[in-house]
Structure formats: C-alpha cells, structure tokens
Amino acid sequence: MVAAAKQKLYLLDYGAGNVRSLLNAVERLGYTIEYIATADDFDKADKIIFPGVGAFGYAMKALQNKGFAEPLKAFVASGRPLMGICVGMQVLFEGSDESPSDPGLGLFEGRVRLFDSKTKTVPHMGWNSAQMVHEERGSTVNAPDLDEERRYYFVHSYGVPYTTAGKQSEFVYTATRYGDETIVSSIWQGNVFATQFHPEKSGTAGLAALRSFIESDLVRPTASKEIKAPADIRKEFTTRVIACLDVRANDTGDLVVTKGDQYDVRESVDKGGDVRNLGKPVDLAKRYFDEGADEIAFLNITSFRNLPFKDMPMLEVLRQASRCIFVPLTIGGGVRDVVDPDGEQVWPAVQVAGEYFRSGADKVSIGSDAVYAAERYWQRVSEGCEPLDGTTAIEQIAERYGNQAVVISVDPRRIYVRSPDDAKSHHVIKTAFPGPSGEQYCWYQCTVKGGREGRDIDVRQLVTACAALGAGEVLLNCMDKDGTNSGYDIELITDTKAAVSIPVIASSGAGKPEHFSEVVDKTGVEAVLAAGIFHRREVPIEAVKNHLSQHGIAIRPVRQMDSA
Ligand code: 1PR
C-alpha cells in the first residue's frame, strides 16, 4: 500500500523570526508546512496558520510591504479557514496601542490595549485558562478543541479588552482574566479561529487545539448574543514550575547535565573530582516535559570556546529538544558577541540569540553580558547621558524578538556588612540571618563568568537597569543557596521582586515542596525553579504541583498532559 502524502498546511511567515516551535508542533501532528512566500501563494492555500511573533507594528508593516494584507482579507472572504496566533490574532483587529500609526486589518471590532503594569506584572507570561463566553459548549459540532479545565501558555503585554458592549458577542470564543483585567483569549467567527495564547507552546492541550483546526471544518454558526460579563471570568493565572538543566562538556567531552553545590559542579577529590553527570540533556528535558514542567531552561555553563559558534553542541540539543517538548524553552550561556576561534567570524549577540531561536528556543537568558550592560547603563546615568543607546545585547534582542524573549540570569552572592554605611553605593538590607561575625546587614553582589568574578554592582542596580534596557523576565539564582536544599533566599527574592514589574523566577535552594509554597506566599514570584531535586528524583514535579495546589496556589494541573 502506498502511504498517503502528508497534508500540507500553509504558514503565513512575514519574517518575524521564531516559527520553529510552530513548525515542530505541526510536524508532530503529522502535517507538513509550506510557506506563503508571495501574494500568489494565497490562491494555492486551502488552510492558513498565521503565527505572530514580535510587535504589532512590525507585523502590519511586513504584511503591507510584502503585499499580503489584501490577499489575506480576500482569503478570509473566500471562506477558507484561517488560524491566527498571538500577534496573528491581534492584527485582525482595528489597531493597537503598541503602534498607533499602523492600522490593523480591521476584520474584527476592537483595539489592542497595553496591560496596566501598575496593578500587575507585565508581560502576562505563563499559563492561564481560556473560559467560554457563550453557553454553547458541547452544542456546537466541530468546535475548536479548547477546554476550560486545561491551561494555555500566554506571553504578551497587549491584549484586546473583553467587553459585553459592541459586537464581541458575535466573535469572541473565550476570555481570560489576568489580574484586574479581562481579555479576549480566542475568537471564532465563520472560518476564522484565532488565539491570543500559543497553542504550539501549550503542551498537549495546545496540540489538541491545533489539531482541531487542522483536521476539522471549524465554521462557526451564528453565535448567540448572550455572553458572560467580564466579572464572571475567573482568575486562573498559574504559578509556573520550571526545571533547569545546567549543561556542560564533561572531562571526556560528552555533553551532560550537571549540577553544582554553590556553583561547584565537580565531585569532591575523594570521589574522583569529575564533573557530576546527571544525565543527557534532551532525555532529561523530555522527562520533565512528560512529568508536567511548565517550562524548561537549559544553561550552557561552559562556552565551548574552542568551537566555531555554528558547531555548538547546544544548538543541536535545542533542535532535538524542541521537536519533542511543547512548553517554552529558555537557553542561556554565551549570549554575547562571540568570535570564532580562528578569528574569522564575529557573531554579534543578536545573531547568537537568533541562532538559538531558529534552533527552537523561545527565550534567551543573559548572565555576564547583562552585568556589563547594567554597569554601562549606570555609568551613563552618572555622566548625565541618555542611558539607552541601543548598543547592548538586551536592547537589540528585545527590539528584534520582543522583550518577552529576553531573560536576565542573575548569579548573586551575599556580602555581609556591619552597617549600611559600609556599602554606601549599594542597596543594603537588614537581614534576619546574621553573618559569621554577627553582621546584621548585607547586600547582594552580582557576579560574572559563572560566579567566578564579583563585580561592584548589586542585584537591585542590575535588575532595574536591565528592565529599563528591555529585559522581559528575571531568573534570580543565589550562589549561597544553590544546591543546598535549604530553601530559597526569601530576603533576596522579596527585595528584587519589589524593584521590578517584570516577572521574577525564584531559583536556588529548593529542597522540598514546602519551599515552593513558601517563596510564592512570601514574595509573590511568578515562577519557581529547581534543578537538583528534580534531577536526583528526590521530589517529583507532580509532588510540587500537588503541594502548591493543596496550598491554594493555582498551577497547571499535570493531568492535563493526558488530555490530547
Ligand atoms: O554568563 O551569559 O554566559 O551565562 C552563564 C549561565 O550559566 C548563567 O545563567 C549562570 O547562572 C549559569 N552558570 C554558570 N556557571 C554555573 C555553575 O553552576 N557553575 N549555573 C551556572 C547556574 C544555578 C542554577 C541552578 C539553580 C537551582 N546554576 O542554574 O539551576 O541554582 O539549583 P538547585 O535547585 O539545585 O538549588 P553567561
């Protein structure tokens, strides 16, 4: 028997960069992707997916410049199915605060608005529910496969406010509450289905949504005029549980997941002094995806300096991992300007990040280079110059790929002082855990090169500068706590969280489920990360999630992993 040819799906790519995750998800479902490269290609397509990456204005300009805007409208008018994702949904509306001078396609009534960051953390980054606004669930055949019990991955700073006024009852399918605002999280009218969240990053729940678009005829009958009031949309934003894999070559040159104690990744001399080997990066990451991790971070803790950048083993790790993992992947380590060993090729940091994104990363994390950027930022402030000059990796990557794609990885250590006067240029806190000589005060010194070199800059100075430069998230490690299983550094995390309005990931020191609830309760972080206890199977991810849930902290249930 001849195998049936794989069904082709068309992808409207306007050159925004990272569509690798979507390609992987579609391929996983058994379909192939063909790109819409010219306006004529719209005629060939019977179904189009329109992913959104980057900013609204960039997307609209690209659609106009490529001559895609009118053919796209004609495609929709012809009755063929279109699925928009994230910015691919937003541009179907009339316009956006993000780029007031670029009108949207205007297929749906409404404007995209900036979230209010005074009342909550922005971006809206993480897993949330998508709640049906009509009472039609179950009565419609061939409806998009969304389920209120499942959680979907959102990452955006702008959204369409959900309202019962105007025409929204005709096209809104689900709404989502984030803090004090309720937004449209999916629309479905006629042959158009679009989501604000990323189905390709939403685990099996997201794959089910994609599959329903690909395999069914999702034409919606006229929706009833009755829709839920925004106040009836429940708050269901969840705390993310992240598994982190420190990756490096061991002494025989194999790439392994390792784990340090206060950043020392070698066994003690009496145990041979080798780099600890806790498994293979892709196998371990796949295990964490299967076990319900909401996100996975790879940190390349050695830079493989003897290799041309293109041959970096981490790129292949990412390619393989992103084919079987459908939650966000962050990659850190070596995101800076890189020169190949022969000196022939220079890779600016934004290109290094671009390679990571094309290989399957959703975010890059920047460690040492962020410290140098923050030092320059404060230097310029002290000289009375405009501190943002567009030259840093943070600014360039954020501009090209969006703020949400740039994470700052902080490697601080505690410096005790007798009084705040002993560290006048730093942000000093009074600590409940006095130092070795009874010191009641401390500040948190930033380090570079994996903790090997301390710098004259504190964590507050670092994170406020980096947030101003355009970072979208802070991964807050703590060298004193790393690998100790003694709990997170609550003082450090509380202080840092108060300094920024971008999401903060608590890292270093988790030893038991109670540590996770403690740090969420006391600091309000958006995400909790652990490494050692997951690698050594001391505490399963499910046990952490069950504990958080019993403690009243919303999580993405592990059982939704079985839903598709
Ligand atoms: O400076 O941009 O090249 O980035 C280097 C990256 O590598 C940084 O993100 C830095 O944090 C990381 N890194 C460098 N050296 C080490 C090391 O351990 N020797 N790892 C290292 C950082 C800390 C966390 C760990 C948490 C949780 N390790 O990654 O996952 O502390 O651990 P736990 O739950 O076991 O306590 P650049």
Coordinates of C-alpha atoms and ligand atoms in Angstrom, one line a residue:
M1 CA 0.0 0.0 0.0
V2 CA 1.3 3.5 -0.8
A3 CA 1.4 5.7 2.2
A4 CA -0.8 8.8 1.9
A5 CA 1.0 12.0 1.3
K6 CA 1.2 14.2 4.4
Q7 CA -1.4 17.0 4.3
K8 CA 0.2 20.4 3.7
L9 CA -0.6 23.4 5.7
Y10 CA 0.3 26.9 4.7
L11 CA 2.1 29.3 7.0
L12 CA 2.0 33.0 6.7
D13 CA 5.5 33.9 7.6
Y14 CA 6.3 37.6 7.4
G15 CA 9.9 37.1 8.6
A16 CA 9.3 37.6 12.3
G17 CA 11.9 35.0 13.2
N18 CA 11.0 32.2 15.6
V19 CA 8.4 30.0 14.0
R20 CA 10.4 26.8 14.8
S21 CA 8.1 25.9 17.6
L22 CA 5.0 26.0 15.4
L23 CA 6.7 24.0 12.7
N24 CA 7.7 21.4 15.2
A25 CA 4.1 21.2 16.6
V26 CA 2.5 20.9 13.2
E27 CA 5.0 18.2 12.2
R28 CA 4.4 16.4 15.4
L29 CA 0.7 16.2 14.4
G30 CA 1.8 14.6 11.1
Y31 CA 1.5 17.5 8.7
T32 CA 3.9 19.5 6.6
I33 CA 4.2 23.2 6.3
E34 CA 4.6 25.3 3.2
Y35 CA 5.3 29.0 3.4
I36 CA 3.3 31.7 1.8
A37 CA 6.1 33.5 0.1
T38 CA 4.3 35.7 -2.4
A39 CA 0.8 37.1 -2.8
D40 CA 0.1 34.5 -5.4
D41 CA 0.6 31.7 -2.9
F42 CA -2.7 32.6 -1.2
D43 CA -4.6 31.0 -4.1
K44 CA -2.9 27.7 -3.6
A45 CA -3.6 27.5 0.1
D46 CA -6.7 25.8 1.5
K47 CA -5.9 26.5 5.2
I48 CA -3.5 29.1 6.6
I49 CA -1.9 29.4 10.0
F50 CA -0.8 33.0 10.8
P51 CA 1.6 32.9 13.7
G52 CA 2.5 36.1 15.5
V53 CA 6.0 36.8 16.7
G54 CA 7.3 40.3 17.6
A55 CA 5.5 43.6 17.6
F56 CA 2.1 44.6 16.1
G57 CA 3.7 47.4 14.1
Y58 CA 6.4 45.2 12.7
A59 CA 3.8 42.6 11.7
M60 CA 1.5 45.1 10.0
K61 CA 4.3 46.8 8.1
A62 CA 5.6 43.4 7.0
L63 CA 2.2 42.4 5.7
Q64 CA 1.9 45.7 3.8
N65 CA 5.4 45.6 2.4
K66 CA 5.1 42.1 1.2
G67 CA 1.7 42.9 -0.4
F68 CA 0.0 40.3 1.9
A69 CA -2.7 42.4 3.6
E70 CA -5.3 42.5 0.8
P71 CA -4.8 38.8 -0.3
L72 CA -5.2 37.8 3.3
K73 CA -8.5 39.6 3.6
A74 CA -9.6 38.0 0.3
F75 CA -8.6 34.6 1.6
V76 CA -10.8 35.1 4.7
A77 CA -13.7 36.4 2.5
S78 CA -13.4 33.3 0.3
G79 CA -14.5 31.1 3.3
R80 CA -11.2 29.2 3.6
P81 CA -10.0 28.6 7.2
L82 CA -7.5 30.9 8.9
M83 CA -6.0 30.4 12.3
G84 CA -4.2 33.4 13.9
I85 CA -1.8 33.1 16.9
C86 CA -0.9 35.8 19.3
V87 CA 0.0 38.9 17.2
G88 CA -1.5 36.9 14.4
M89 CA -4.8 37.4 16.2
Q90 CA -4.2 41.0 17.3
V91 CA -3.6 42.3 13.7
L92 CA -7.1 41.0 12.8
F93 CA -8.5 43.9 15.0
E94 CA -8.6 47.6 14.1
G95 CA -5.4 48.7 15.7
S96 CA -3.1 48.6 18.7
D97 CA -1.7 50.9 21.4
E98 CA 1.6 49.2 20.6
S99 CA 1.8 51.0 17.3
P100 CA -0.9 53.6 17.0
S101 CA 0.2 54.7 13.5
D102 CA -0.3 51.2 12.0
P103 CA -3.9 50.3 11.4
G104 CA -4.8 46.6 11.8
L105 CA -6.6 44.6 9.2
G106 CA -9.9 45.6 10.8
L107 CA -11.7 42.3 10.3
F108 CA -12.9 42.4 13.9
E109 CA -14.2 45.3 16.0
G110 CA -11.9 46.5 18.8
R111 CA -8.4 47.7 19.6
V112 CA -5.5 46.1 21.3
R113 CA -4.5 47.8 24.6
L114 CA -1.4 47.8 26.8
F115 CA -1.9 46.0 30.2
D116 CA -1.7 48.2 33.2
S117 CA 1.7 47.4 34.8
K118 CA 0.8 49.5 37.9
T119 CA -1.5 46.8 39.1
K120 CA 0.3 43.6 38.0
T121 CA 3.3 42.1 36.4
V122 CA 3.6 42.8 32.7
P123 CA 4.0 40.8 30.3
H124 CA 1.2 38.4 31.1
M125 CA 3.6 35.4 30.9
G126 CA 2.5 32.0 31.9
W127 CA -0.3 29.5 31.9
N128 CA -3.9 30.6 32.2
S129 CA -7.3 29.3 31.4
A130 CA -9.5 30.2 28.3
Q131 CA -13.1 30.4 29.5
M132 CA -16.0 30.0 27.1
V133 CA -18.1 33.2 27.0
H134 CA -21.2 31.6 25.5
E135 CA -23.2 28.8 26.9
E136 CA -22.8 26.9 23.7
R137 CA -20.1 24.4 24.8
G138 CA -21.0 20.9 23.8
S139 CA -23.8 22.0 21.5
T140 CA -21.5 23.0 18.6
V141 CA -20.1 20.3 16.4
N142 CA -16.6 20.8 15.2
A143 CA -15.8 23.5 17.7
P144 CA -12.1 24.3 18.4
D145 CA -10.8 21.9 20.9
L146 CA -10.4 24.2 23.9
D147 CA -11.3 23.1 27.4
E148 CA -11.8 25.3 30.5
E149 CA -10.0 22.7 32.6
R150 CA -6.8 23.0 30.6
R151 CA -4.3 25.7 30.8
Y152 CA -2.6 27.5 27.8
Y153 CA 0.6 29.5 27.5
F154 CA 0.3 33.2 27.1
V155 CA 3.1 35.7 26.6
H156 CA 2.1 39.3 25.7
S157 CA 2.0 42.8 27.0
Y158 CA -1.0 43.9 24.9
G159 CA -4.5 42.4 24.7
V160 CA -8.0 43.1 23.4
P161 CA -10.2 44.0 26.5
Y162 CA -13.2 41.7 26.8
T163 CA -16.5 43.5 26.9
T164 CA -20.2 42.8 26.5
A165 CA -20.6 46.0 24.6
G166 CA -20.3 46.2 20.8
K167 CA -20.0 43.2 18.5
Q168 CA -17.8 41.0 20.6
S169 CA -20.7 38.5 21.3
E170 CA -20.5 37.6 17.6
F171 CA -16.9 36.5 17.5
V172 CA -15.4 36.1 21.0
Y173 CA -14.9 32.4 21.8
T174 CA -13.0 32.5 25.1
A175 CA -11.9 35.2 27.6
T176 CA -9.2 35.2 30.2
R177 CA -8.7 37.1 33.4
Y178 CA -5.3 38.5 34.2
G179 CA -5.0 40.5 37.4
D180 CA -7.7 43.2 37.3
E181 CA -8.2 42.9 33.5
T182 CA -10.1 40.5 31.3
I183 CA -9.0 40.0 27.8
V184 CA -10.2 38.1 24.7
S185 CA -8.2 34.9 24.6
S186 CA -9.7 33.4 21.4
I187 CA -12.1 34.4 18.7
W188 CA -14.1 32.2 16.4
Q189 CA -16.3 33.6 13.7
G190 CA -17.2 31.8 10.4
N191 CA -14.0 30.4 9.1
V192 CA -11.6 32.4 11.3
F193 CA -10.3 31.0 14.6
A194 CA -7.5 32.8 16.5
T195 CA -5.9 32.6 19.9
Q196 CA -4.0 35.1 22.0
F197 CA -2.1 32.2 23.6
H198 CA 0.4 30.0 21.9
P199 CA -1.0 26.5 21.2
E200 CA 2.4 25.3 20.0
K201 CA 3.8 26.0 23.5
S202 CA 0.8 24.8 25.5
G203 CA 1.7 21.1 25.8
T204 CA -0.8 18.5 24.7
A205 CA -3.7 20.9 25.4
G206 CA -2.3 23.2 22.7
L207 CA -1.6 20.4 20.3
A208 CA -5.3 19.4 20.7
A209 CA -6.4 23.0 19.8
L210 CA -4.1 23.0 16.7
R211 CA -5.2 19.5 15.7
S212 CA -8.9 20.6 15.8
F213 CA -8.1 23.5 13.4
I214 CA -6.1 21.3 11.0
E215 CA -8.4 18.3 10.9
S216 CA -11.9 19.8 11.3
D217 CA -14.1 22.1 9.5
L218 CA -14.4 24.8 12.1
V219 CA -17.1 27.1 10.6
R220 CA -19.0 28.6 13.4
P221 CA -22.7 29.1 13.2
T222 CA -24.1 32.5 14.3
A223 CA -23.3 32.9 18.0
S224 CA -25.9 33.9 20.5
K225 CA -25.9 37.5 21.7
E226 CA -25.7 36.4 25.4
I227 CA -22.2 36.4 26.7
K228 CA -20.7 36.3 30.2
A229 CA -20.0 39.5 32.0
P230 CA -16.2 40.2 32.3
A231 CA -16.6 39.9 36.1
D232 CA -17.7 36.3 35.6
I233 CA -14.4 35.3 34.1
R234 CA -12.5 33.6 36.9
K235 CA -8.9 34.4 37.9
E236 CA -6.9 31.3 36.9
F237 CA -3.4 32.5 36.2
T238 CA -1.0 29.9 37.5
T239 CA 2.5 29.9 39.0
R240 CA 5.0 28.2 36.7
V241 CA 7.2 25.3 37.8
I242 CA 10.4 25.3 35.9
A243 CA 13.0 22.6 35.6
C244 CA 16.6 23.9 34.9
L245 CA 19.4 21.9 33.3
D246 CA 22.9 23.2 33.7
V247 CA 24.7 21.7 30.7
R248 CA 28.4 21.3 30.0
A249 CA 31.0 19.0 28.5
N250 CA 32.5 16.6 31.0
D251 CA 36.2 15.6 31.1
T252 CA 35.7 13.1 28.2
G253 CA 34.0 15.7 26.0
D254 CA 30.4 14.4 26.4
L255 CA 27.6 16.9 26.8
V256 CA 26.0 16.2 30.2
V257 CA 23.5 17.8 32.6
T258 CA 25.5 18.6 35.7
K259 CA 24.6 20.3 39.0
G260 CA 26.7 22.3 41.4
D261 CA 26.8 22.9 45.1
Q262 CA 27.1 26.7 45.3
Y263 CA 28.2 26.6 41.7
D264 CA 30.9 23.9 42.1
V265 CA 30.0 21.1 39.7
R266 CA 32.8 18.7 40.5
E267 CA 32.7 15.8 42.8
S268 CA 34.9 16.1 45.8
V269 CA 38.5 14.9 45.3
D270 CA 37.9 11.7 47.4
K271 CA 35.1 10.9 44.9
G272 CA 37.4 11.4 41.9
G273 CA 36.8 15.1 41.2
D274 CA 34.9 14.6 38.0
V275 CA 32.1 16.8 36.7
R276 CA 28.9 15.5 38.1
N277 CA 26.9 13.7 35.4
L278 CA 23.1 13.7 36.0
G279 CA 22.0 12.6 32.5
K280 CA 21.7 13.5 28.9
P281 CA 20.2 16.9 28.2
V282 CA 17.5 16.0 25.7
D283 CA 16.4 12.8 27.6
L284 CA 16.1 14.7 30.9
A285 CA 14.3 17.6 29.4
K286 CA 11.8 15.3 27.7
R287 CA 11.3 13.6 31.0
Y288 CA 10.4 16.9 32.6
F289 CA 8.0 17.8 29.8
D290 CA 6.3 14.4 30.3
E291 CA 6.2 15.0 34.1
G292 CA 4.4 18.4 33.7
A293 CA 7.2 21.0 33.9
D294 CA 5.7 24.3 32.7
E295 CA 8.9 25.5 31.2
I296 CA 12.4 24.2 30.7
A297 CA 15.6 26.1 30.9
F298 CA 19.0 25.0 29.6
L299 CA 22.0 26.9 30.8
N300 CA 25.2 26.3 28.9
I301 CA 27.6 26.7 31.7
T302 CA 30.8 26.4 29.7
S303 CA 31.1 28.3 26.4
F304 CA 32.8 25.7 24.2
R305 CA 35.2 28.3 23.3
N306 CA 37.2 26.0 21.1
L307 CA 34.4 25.6 18.6
P308 CA 33.0 27.8 15.8
F309 CA 29.7 29.1 17.0
K310 CA 27.6 27.2 14.4
D311 CA 29.0 23.9 15.6
M312 CA 28.0 24.5 19.2
P313 CA 26.5 21.3 20.6
M314 CA 23.8 23.3 22.4
L315 CA 22.3 24.2 19.0
E316 CA 21.7 20.5 18.3
V317 CA 20.4 19.9 21.8
L318 CA 17.9 22.7 21.2
R319 CA 16.9 21.3 17.8
Q320 CA 16.3 17.9 19.3
A321 CA 14.6 19.1 22.4
S322 CA 12.2 21.4 20.6
R323 CA 11.0 18.5 18.4
C324 CA 9.6 16.7 21.4
I325 CA 8.9 19.4 24.0
F326 CA 5.9 21.7 23.6
V327 CA 6.4 24.1 26.5
P328 CA 8.6 27.2 26.4
L329 CA 12.3 26.5 26.2
T330 CA 14.9 29.0 27.5
I331 CA 18.5 28.8 26.7
G332 CA 21.3 30.7 28.5
G333 CA 25.0 30.8 28.4
G334 CA 27.2 32.6 25.9
V335 CA 24.7 35.1 24.7
R336 CA 27.1 37.9 23.9
D337 CA 29.2 39.0 21.0
V338 CA 31.2 35.8 20.0
V339 CA 34.3 35.5 17.8
D340 CA 35.0 32.1 16.2
P341 CA 38.3 30.5 17.4
D342 CA 40.0 31.2 14.1
G343 CA 39.0 34.9 14.4
E344 CA 37.3 34.7 11.0
Q345 CA 33.8 35.3 12.0
V346 CA 32.2 37.6 14.6
W347 CA 28.8 36.8 15.8
P348 CA 27.0 39.8 17.4
A349 CA 24.9 38.8 20.4
V350 CA 21.7 39.4 18.5
Q351 CA 22.8 36.8 15.9
V352 CA 23.8 34.3 18.6
A353 CA 20.3 34.7 20.0
G354 CA 18.8 34.4 16.5
E355 CA 20.6 31.0 16.0
Y356 CA 19.2 29.9 19.4
F357 CA 15.7 31.0 18.4
R358 CA 15.9 29.3 15.0
S359 CA 17.1 26.1 16.7
G360 CA 14.0 26.0 18.9
A361 CA 14.5 28.4 21.9
D362 CA 11.6 30.7 22.9
K363 CA 13.7 32.9 25.2
V364 CA 17.4 33.5 25.7
S365 CA 18.9 34.3 29.1
I366 CA 21.8 36.6 29.5
G367 CA 24.1 36.4 32.5
S368 CA 27.6 38.0 32.4
D369 CA 26.7 40.4 29.5
A370 CA 23.7 41.7 31.4
V371 CA 26.1 42.7 34.2
Y372 CA 28.4 44.6 31.9
A373 CA 25.4 46.2 30.2
A374 CA 24.0 47.4 33.6
E375 CA 27.4 48.8 34.6
R376 CA 27.5 50.8 31.4
Y377 CA 23.9 51.9 32.0
W378 CA 24.7 53.4 35.4
Q379 CA 28.0 54.8 34.1
R380 CA 26.0 56.8 31.5
V381 CA 23.4 57.9 34.1
S382 CA 26.2 59.2 36.3
E383 CA 27.7 61.1 33.3
G384 CA 24.3 62.6 32.7
C385 CA 23.9 60.8 29.3
E386 CA 20.9 59.1 27.9
P387 CA 21.4 55.6 29.4
L388 CA 19.7 53.7 26.5
D389 CA 21.9 53.9 23.4
G390 CA 20.7 50.8 21.6
T391 CA 24.1 49.1 21.7
T392 CA 23.5 46.4 24.3
A393 CA 22.5 42.8 23.5
I394 CA 19.4 43.2 25.7
E395 CA 18.2 46.2 23.7
Q396 CA 19.0 44.6 20.3
I397 CA 17.5 41.2 21.1
A398 CA 14.4 42.8 22.7
E399 CA 13.8 45.0 19.7
R400 CA 14.1 42.2 17.2
Y401 CA 12.4 39.4 19.1
G402 CA 10.3 41.2 21.8
N403 CA 11.0 41.9 25.5
Q404 CA 9.4 38.6 26.5
A405 CA 12.2 36.7 24.7
V406 CA 15.0 38.2 26.9
V407 CA 15.6 36.8 30.4
I408 CA 18.3 38.1 32.7
S409 CA 20.0 35.4 34.7
V410 CA 21.4 36.8 37.9
D411 CA 24.2 35.0 39.9
P412 CA 24.5 36.9 43.1
R413 CA 26.2 36.3 46.4
R414 CA 25.6 37.7 49.8
I415 CA 28.2 40.3 51.2
Y416 CA 27.7 40.9 54.9
V417 CA 28.4 44.4 56.3
R418 CA 28.3 45.8 59.8
S419 CA 26.2 48.8 58.8
P420 CA 24.7 50.3 55.7
D421 CA 27.5 52.9 55.8
D422 CA 30.0 50.1 55.0
A423 CA 28.5 49.7 51.5
K424 CA 27.2 53.2 50.7
S425 CA 27.0 52.7 46.9
H426 CA 24.9 49.6 47.3
H427 CA 21.4 48.6 48.2
V428 CA 21.8 47.2 51.7
I429 CA 19.1 45.2 53.6
K430 CA 18.8 44.3 57.2
T431 CA 18.9 40.5 57.4
A432 CA 17.3 38.1 59.8
F433 CA 20.2 35.7 59.2
P434 CA 23.3 37.5 60.7
G435 CA 26.7 36.9 59.1
P436 CA 29.7 34.9 60.5
S437 CA 30.7 37.8 62.7
G438 CA 27.2 38.7 63.7
E439 CA 26.7 41.3 60.9
Q440 CA 23.1 42.4 60.7
Y441 CA 23.2 43.8 57.2
C442 CA 24.1 42.6 53.7
W443 CA 24.0 43.4 50.0
Y444 CA 23.8 41.1 47.0
Q445 CA 26.8 41.3 44.8
C446 CA 26.4 40.4 41.1
T447 CA 29.0 38.1 39.6
V448 CA 30.1 37.2 36.0
K449 CA 31.6 34.1 34.4
G450 CA 29.5 31.6 36.4
G451 CA 30.2 33.2 39.7
R452 CA 34.0 33.3 39.4
E453 CA 34.3 37.1 39.4
G454 CA 32.4 39.5 41.7
R455 CA 31.5 43.0 40.3
D456 CA 30.9 46.3 42.0
I457 CA 27.1 46.2 41.3
D458 CA 24.2 45.0 43.3
V459 CA 21.2 43.0 42.3
R460 CA 18.8 46.0 42.5
Q461 CA 21.1 48.0 40.3
L462 CA 21.3 45.1 37.8
V463 CA 17.6 44.3 37.5
T464 CA 16.4 47.9 37.4
A465 CA 18.9 48.7 34.6
C466 CA 18.1 45.6 32.7
A467 CA 14.4 46.1 32.9
A468 CA 14.9 49.6 31.6
L469 CA 17.0 48.2 28.7
G470 CA 14.2 45.9 27.8
A471 CA 14.6 42.6 29.6
G472 CA 11.2 40.8 30.0
E473 CA 12.0 38.5 32.9
V474 CA 14.5 37.9 35.8
L475 CA 15.9 34.4 36.6
L476 CA 17.1 35.0 40.1
N477 CA 19.7 32.5 41.3
C478 CA 21.6 32.7 44.5
M479 CA 25.1 31.3 44.9
D480 CA 24.8 30.9 48.6
K481 CA 21.7 28.8 48.2
D482 CA 22.5 26.8 45.0
G483 CA 22.4 23.1 45.6
T484 CA 21.9 23.4 49.4
N485 CA 18.2 22.1 49.5
S486 CA 17.8 24.6 52.4
G487 CA 15.0 26.7 50.7
Y488 CA 15.1 29.9 48.6
D489 CA 16.7 33.1 49.7
I490 CA 13.5 34.9 50.7
E491 CA 15.2 38.2 51.6
L492 CA 16.9 38.4 48.2
I493 CA 13.8 37.5 46.3
T494 CA 11.5 39.8 48.2
D495 CA 13.8 42.7 47.7
T496 CA 14.3 42.0 43.9
K497 CA 10.6 41.4 43.3
A498 CA 9.8 44.8 44.8
A499 CA 12.2 46.5 42.4
V500 CA 10.8 45.5 39.1
S501 CA 7.4 45.0 37.4
I502 CA 8.6 42.2 35.1
P503 CA 8.2 38.5 36.1
V504 CA 10.7 37.1 38.5
I505 CA 11.7 33.4 38.7
A506 CA 12.8 32.2 42.1
S507 CA 15.8 29.9 41.8
S508 CA 18.4 28.1 44.0
G509 CA 17.9 26.1 47.2
A510 CA 14.6 24.2 46.7
G511 CA 14.7 21.0 48.8
K512 CA 11.1 20.1 49.5
P513 CA 7.6 21.1 48.2
E514 CA 7.1 23.4 51.2
H515 CA 9.9 25.6 49.9
F516 CA 8.0 26.3 46.7
S517 CA 4.8 27.5 48.5
E518 CA 6.9 29.5 51.0
V519 CA 8.6 31.5 48.3
V520 CA 5.3 32.1 46.4
D521 CA 3.5 33.2 49.6
K522 CA 6.2 35.4 50.9
T523 CA 7.4 37.1 47.7
G524 CA 4.7 36.7 45.0
V525 CA 7.1 35.5 42.3
E526 CA 5.5 34.3 39.1
A527 CA 7.6 31.2 38.7
V528 CA 9.6 28.7 40.8
L529 CA 12.6 26.9 39.5
A530 CA 14.6 23.9 40.7
A531 CA 17.3 21.7 39.4
G532 CA 19.0 19.2 41.8
I533 CA 15.9 17.8 43.5
F534 CA 14.3 17.1 40.1
H535 CA 17.5 15.6 38.6
R536 CA 18.1 13.3 41.6
R537 CA 14.4 12.3 41.6
E538 CA 14.2 13.4 45.2
V539 CA 10.9 15.4 44.6
P540 CA 8.9 14.8 41.5
I541 CA 7.4 17.8 39.7
E542 CA 3.9 16.4 40.3
A543 CA 4.5 16.4 44.1
V544 CA 5.5 20.1 43.9
K545 CA 2.4 20.9 41.9
N546 CA 0.1 18.9 44.2
H547 CA 1.5 20.6 47.2
L548 CA 1.1 24.1 45.6
S549 CA -2.5 23.3 44.6
Q550 CA -3.4 22.0 48.1
H551 CA -1.8 25.2 49.5
G552 CA -4.2 27.3 47.4
I553 CA -1.7 28.3 44.7
A554 CA -3.0 27.9 41.2
I555 CA -0.9 25.6 39.0
R556 CA -1.3 24.0 35.6
P557 CA -2.5 20.5 36.5
V558 CA -0.2 17.7 35.5
R559 CA -3.2 15.6 34.5
Q560 CA -3.9 17.9 31.5
M561 CA -0.9 16.3 30.0
D562 CA -3.1 13.3 29.1
S563 CA -5.8 15.4 27.5
A564 CA -4.8 15.0 23.9
Ligands
1PR1 O1 27.3 34.4 31.7 O2 25.6 34.7 29.9 O3 27.4 33.0 29.7 O4 25.6 32.7 31.3 C1 26.1 31.6 32.0 C2 24.9 30.9 32.7 O5 25.3 29.7 33.3 C3 24.2 31.8 33.7 O6 22.8 31.7 33.6 C4 24.7 31.2 35.0 O7 23.7 31.2 36.0 C5 24.9 29.7 34.6 N1 26.1 29.1 35.4 C6 27.4 29.3 35.2 N2 28.1 28.6 36.0 C7 27.2 27.8 36.7 C8 27.6 26.8 37.7 O8 26.7 26.3 38.4 N3 28.9 26.6 37.9 N4 24.8 27.7 36.8 C9 26.0 28.2 36.3 C10 24.0 28.3 37.5 C11 22.3 27.9 39.0 C12 21.1 27.5 38.5 C13 20.5 26.3 39.3 C14 19.7 26.8 40.4 C15 18.8 25.8 41.1 N5 23.4 27.3 38.3 O9 21.2 27.1 37.2 O10 19.7 25.6 38.4 O11 20.6 27.4 41.4 O12 19.6 24.8 41.6 P1 19.0 23.9 42.8 O13 17.6 23.8 42.7 O14 19.7 22.6 42.7 O15 19.4 24.7 44.1 P2 26.5 33.8 30.6

